[in-house]
Tab-separated table of C-alpha atoms in Angstrom:
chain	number	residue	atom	x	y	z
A	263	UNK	CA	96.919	-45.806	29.725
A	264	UNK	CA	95.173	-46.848	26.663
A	265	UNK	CA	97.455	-50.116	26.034
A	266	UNK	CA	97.961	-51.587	29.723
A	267	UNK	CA	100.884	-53.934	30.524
A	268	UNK	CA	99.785	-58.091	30.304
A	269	UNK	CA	98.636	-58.269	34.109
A	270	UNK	CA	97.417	-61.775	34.084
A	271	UNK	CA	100.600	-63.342	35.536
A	272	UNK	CA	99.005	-61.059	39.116
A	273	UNK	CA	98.243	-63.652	41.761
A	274	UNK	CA	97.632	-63.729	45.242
A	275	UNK	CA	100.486	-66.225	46.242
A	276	UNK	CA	99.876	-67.661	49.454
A	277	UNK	CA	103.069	-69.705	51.161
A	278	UNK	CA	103.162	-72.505	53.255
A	279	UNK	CA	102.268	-71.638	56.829
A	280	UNK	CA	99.329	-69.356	56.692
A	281	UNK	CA	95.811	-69.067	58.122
A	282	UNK	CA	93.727	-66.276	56.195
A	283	UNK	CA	90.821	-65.446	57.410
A	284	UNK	CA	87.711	-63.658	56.284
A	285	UNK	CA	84.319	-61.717	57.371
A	286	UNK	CA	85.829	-58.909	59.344
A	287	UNK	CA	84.494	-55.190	59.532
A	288	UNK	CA	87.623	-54.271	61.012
A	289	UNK	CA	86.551	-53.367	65.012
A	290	UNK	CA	87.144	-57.268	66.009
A	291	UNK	CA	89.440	-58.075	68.745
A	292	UNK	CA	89.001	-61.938	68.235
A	293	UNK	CA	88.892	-64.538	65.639
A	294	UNK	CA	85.741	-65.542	67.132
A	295	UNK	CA	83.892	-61.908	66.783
A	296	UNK	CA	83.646	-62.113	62.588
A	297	UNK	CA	80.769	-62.232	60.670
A	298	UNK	CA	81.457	-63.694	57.363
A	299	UNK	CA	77.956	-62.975	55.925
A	300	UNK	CA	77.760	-59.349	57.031
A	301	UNK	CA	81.498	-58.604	55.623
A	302	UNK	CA	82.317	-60.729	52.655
A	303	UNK	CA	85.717	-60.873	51.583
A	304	UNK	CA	86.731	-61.117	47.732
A	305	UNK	CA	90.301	-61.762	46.226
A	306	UNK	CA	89.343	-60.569	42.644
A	307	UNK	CA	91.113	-61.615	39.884
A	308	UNK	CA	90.062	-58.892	37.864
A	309	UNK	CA	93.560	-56.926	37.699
A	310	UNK	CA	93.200	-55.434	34.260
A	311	UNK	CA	90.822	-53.139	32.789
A	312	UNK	CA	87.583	-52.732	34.166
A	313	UNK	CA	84.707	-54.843	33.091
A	314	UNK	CA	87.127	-57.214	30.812
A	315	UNK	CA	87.668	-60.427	31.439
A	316	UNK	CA	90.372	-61.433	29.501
A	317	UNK	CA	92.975	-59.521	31.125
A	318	UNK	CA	92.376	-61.063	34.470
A	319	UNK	CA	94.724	-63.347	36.231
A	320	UNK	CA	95.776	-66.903	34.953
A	321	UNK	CA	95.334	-67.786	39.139
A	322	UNK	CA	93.753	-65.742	41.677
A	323	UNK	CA	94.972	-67.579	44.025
A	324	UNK	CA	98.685	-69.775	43.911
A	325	UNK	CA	99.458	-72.000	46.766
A	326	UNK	CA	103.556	-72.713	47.040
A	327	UNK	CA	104.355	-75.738	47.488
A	328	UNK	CA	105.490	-76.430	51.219
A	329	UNK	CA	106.100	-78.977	54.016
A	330	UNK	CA	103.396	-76.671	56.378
A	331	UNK	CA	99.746	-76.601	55.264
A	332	UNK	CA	97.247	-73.806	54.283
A	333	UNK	CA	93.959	-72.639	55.579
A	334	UNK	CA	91.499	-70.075	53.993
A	335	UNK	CA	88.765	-69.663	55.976
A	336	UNK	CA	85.471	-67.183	54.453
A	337	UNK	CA	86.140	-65.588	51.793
A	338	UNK	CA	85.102	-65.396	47.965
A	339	UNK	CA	87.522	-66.402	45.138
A	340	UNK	CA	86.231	-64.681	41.791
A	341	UNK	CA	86.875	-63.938	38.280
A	342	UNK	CA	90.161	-65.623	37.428
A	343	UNK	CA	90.659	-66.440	33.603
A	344	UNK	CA	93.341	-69.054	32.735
A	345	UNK	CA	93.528	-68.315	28.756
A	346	UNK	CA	97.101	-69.137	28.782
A	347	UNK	CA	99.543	-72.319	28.357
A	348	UNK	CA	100.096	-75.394	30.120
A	349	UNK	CA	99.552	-74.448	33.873
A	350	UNK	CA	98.339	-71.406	33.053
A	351	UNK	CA	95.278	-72.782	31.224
A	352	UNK	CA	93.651	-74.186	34.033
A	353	UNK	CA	92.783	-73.354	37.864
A	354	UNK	CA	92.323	-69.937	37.124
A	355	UNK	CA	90.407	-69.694	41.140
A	356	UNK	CA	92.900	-71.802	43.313
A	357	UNK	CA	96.137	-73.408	42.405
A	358	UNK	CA	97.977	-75.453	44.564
A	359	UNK	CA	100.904	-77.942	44.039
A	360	UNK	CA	102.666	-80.360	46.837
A	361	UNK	CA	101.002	-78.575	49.959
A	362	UNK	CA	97.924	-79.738	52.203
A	363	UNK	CA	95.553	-77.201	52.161
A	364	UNK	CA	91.733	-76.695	53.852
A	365	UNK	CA	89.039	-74.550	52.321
A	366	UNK	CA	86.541	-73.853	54.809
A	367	UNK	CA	83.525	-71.625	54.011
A	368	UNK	CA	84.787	-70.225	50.841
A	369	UNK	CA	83.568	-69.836	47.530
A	370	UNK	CA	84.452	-69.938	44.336
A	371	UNK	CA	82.850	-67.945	41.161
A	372	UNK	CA	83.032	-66.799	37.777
A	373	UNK	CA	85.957	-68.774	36.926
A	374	UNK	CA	87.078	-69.561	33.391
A	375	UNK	CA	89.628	-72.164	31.574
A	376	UNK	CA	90.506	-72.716	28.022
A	377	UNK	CA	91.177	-76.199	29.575
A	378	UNK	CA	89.643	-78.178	32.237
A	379	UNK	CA	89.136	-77.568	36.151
A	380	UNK	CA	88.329	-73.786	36.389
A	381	UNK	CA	87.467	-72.965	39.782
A	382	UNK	CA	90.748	-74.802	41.410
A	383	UNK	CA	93.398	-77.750	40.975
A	384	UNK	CA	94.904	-79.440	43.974
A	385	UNK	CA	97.612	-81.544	42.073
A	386	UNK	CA	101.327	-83.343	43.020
A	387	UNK	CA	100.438	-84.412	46.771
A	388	UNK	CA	98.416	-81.811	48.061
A	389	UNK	CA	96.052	-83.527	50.304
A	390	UNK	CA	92.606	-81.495	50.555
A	391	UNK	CA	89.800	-80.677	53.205
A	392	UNK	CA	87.223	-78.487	50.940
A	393	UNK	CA	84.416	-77.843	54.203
A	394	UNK	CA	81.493	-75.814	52.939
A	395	UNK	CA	82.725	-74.603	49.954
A	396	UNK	CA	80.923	-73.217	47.300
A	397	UNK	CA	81.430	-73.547	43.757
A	398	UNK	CA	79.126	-71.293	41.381
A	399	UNK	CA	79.119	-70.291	37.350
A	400	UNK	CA	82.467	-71.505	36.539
A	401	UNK	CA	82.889	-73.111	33.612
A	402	UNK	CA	84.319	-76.139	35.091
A	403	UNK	CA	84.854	-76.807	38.796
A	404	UNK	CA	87.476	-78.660	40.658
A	405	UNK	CA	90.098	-81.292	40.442
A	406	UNK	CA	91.669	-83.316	42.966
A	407	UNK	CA	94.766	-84.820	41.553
A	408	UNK	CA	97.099	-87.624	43.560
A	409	UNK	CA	97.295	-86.816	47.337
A	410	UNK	CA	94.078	-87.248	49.672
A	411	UNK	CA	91.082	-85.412	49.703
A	412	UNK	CA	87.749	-85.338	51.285
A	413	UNK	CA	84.690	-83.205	50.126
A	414	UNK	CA	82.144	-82.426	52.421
A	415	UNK	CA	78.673	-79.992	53.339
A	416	UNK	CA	79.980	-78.386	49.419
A	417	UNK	CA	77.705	-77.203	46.292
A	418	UNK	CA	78.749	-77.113	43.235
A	419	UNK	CA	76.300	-75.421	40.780
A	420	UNK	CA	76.602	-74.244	37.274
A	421	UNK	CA	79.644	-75.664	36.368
A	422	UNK	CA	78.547	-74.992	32.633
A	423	UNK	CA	81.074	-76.723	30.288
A	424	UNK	CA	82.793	-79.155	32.393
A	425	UNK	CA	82.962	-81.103	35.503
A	426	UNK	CA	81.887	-79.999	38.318
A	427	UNK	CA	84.221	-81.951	40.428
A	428	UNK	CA	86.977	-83.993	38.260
A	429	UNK	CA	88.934	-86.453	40.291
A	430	UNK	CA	92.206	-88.346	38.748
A	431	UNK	CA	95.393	-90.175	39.206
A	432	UNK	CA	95.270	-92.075	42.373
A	433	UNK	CA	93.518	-89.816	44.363
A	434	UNK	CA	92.014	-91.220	47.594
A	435	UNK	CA	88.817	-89.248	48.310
A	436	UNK	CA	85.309	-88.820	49.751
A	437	UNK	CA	82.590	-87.299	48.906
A	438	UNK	CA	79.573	-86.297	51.819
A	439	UNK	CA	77.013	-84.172	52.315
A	440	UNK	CA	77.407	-82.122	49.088
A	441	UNK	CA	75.039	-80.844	46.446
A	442	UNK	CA	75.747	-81.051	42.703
A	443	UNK	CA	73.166	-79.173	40.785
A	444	UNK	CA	72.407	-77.607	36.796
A	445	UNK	CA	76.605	-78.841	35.821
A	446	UNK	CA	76.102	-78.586	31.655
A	447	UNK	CA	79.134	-79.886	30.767
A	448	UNK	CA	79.368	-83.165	28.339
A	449	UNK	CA	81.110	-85.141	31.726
A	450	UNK	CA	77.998	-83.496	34.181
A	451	UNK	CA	78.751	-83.467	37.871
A	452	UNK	CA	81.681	-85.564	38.941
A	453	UNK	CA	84.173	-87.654	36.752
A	454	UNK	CA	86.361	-90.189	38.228
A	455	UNK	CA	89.346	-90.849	35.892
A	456	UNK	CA	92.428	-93.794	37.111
A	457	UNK	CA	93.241	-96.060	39.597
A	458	UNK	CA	91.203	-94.383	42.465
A	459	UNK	CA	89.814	-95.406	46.052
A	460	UNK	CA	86.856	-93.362	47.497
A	461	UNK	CA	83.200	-92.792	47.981
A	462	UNK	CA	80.041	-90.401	47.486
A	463	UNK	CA	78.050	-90.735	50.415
A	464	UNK	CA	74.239	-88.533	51.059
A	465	UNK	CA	75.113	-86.110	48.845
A	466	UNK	CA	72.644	-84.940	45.859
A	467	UNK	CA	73.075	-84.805	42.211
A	468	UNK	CA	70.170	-82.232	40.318
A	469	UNK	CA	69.988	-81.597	36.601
């Protein structure tokens, strides 16, 4: 079909409740049997034409908002391009509103915003674990909005014009054990923005 239907409204929506899991070949009989580096698992948000990035989802991934929390656990979040309006300009990886959610082992990639916080926004209450995740050649990371939220054994790398890690409006946070490296934007690796309580503790910050 030479003139495709608008796609980018395509998300993976992900209610309150559920554990999903990556790094499985398909054979396992327990949780405990994956490998998440042999079988990487990708939610793409490349639902339009091949090898165009515009067409892609606003969100690759939306979070309802729920009483019961989330947990994504190994897999890769890529290619999601918010180009749209309001909340559809930003968090074009993760979006998640009024729901406590972990990340553990997961990365996100290729993201891109026409405003800030590409990779994923935790906003309205959503208090956050983010455990060894991975944030690479976005151009802008995360923010952690309200709620609480702590960061820790993460990397966020190439963030190339933004933040890599934007936190705002009475969040309570900490920061541990995480990397910040080559983040190009005019605000660099991590802006704090409001009344906030929180903490960056052994964690390293490269040009």
């Amino acid at each position: 079909e030479s003139n495709p239907p608008v796609v980018s409204s395509r998300t993976f929506l992900v209610p309150g409740g559920v554990e999903l899991y990556g790094g499985f070949a398909g054979t396992e009989t327990a949780l405990s049997q994956r490998n998440v580096a042999a079988h990487p698992t990708s939610l793409s948000g490349n639902v339009g034409l091949p090898g165009t990035a515009v067409d892609n989802s606003y969100h690759v991934v939306t979070i309802t908002p729920d009483a019961d929390p989330v947990l994504l656990d190994g897999l890769t979040i890529r290619a999601g391009y918010a180009d749209g309006v309001d909340d559809d300009a930003i968090a074009a990886g993760l979006f998640a509103s009024n729901t406590d959610v972990t990340l553990h082992n997961v990365v996100l990639r290729d993201h891109f915003s026409t405003n800030a916080s590409a990779a994923a926004v935790f906003r309205n209450g959503s208090n956050t674990l983010l455990d060894r995740v991975r944030v690479l050649d976005s151009r802008s990371g995360i923010r952690l909005q309200d709620g609480e939220h702590v960061v820790t054994r993460s990397h966020f790398q190439n963030c190339y014009d933004g933040i890599g890690l934007y936190v705002a409006n009475g969040a309570s946070w900490v920061v541990e054990h995480t990397t910040f490296a080559g983040n190009g934007g005019a605000s660099g690796a991590l802006r704090l923005n409001g009344d906030l309580g929180g903490s960056v503790r052994d964690s390293t910050f490269i040009d």
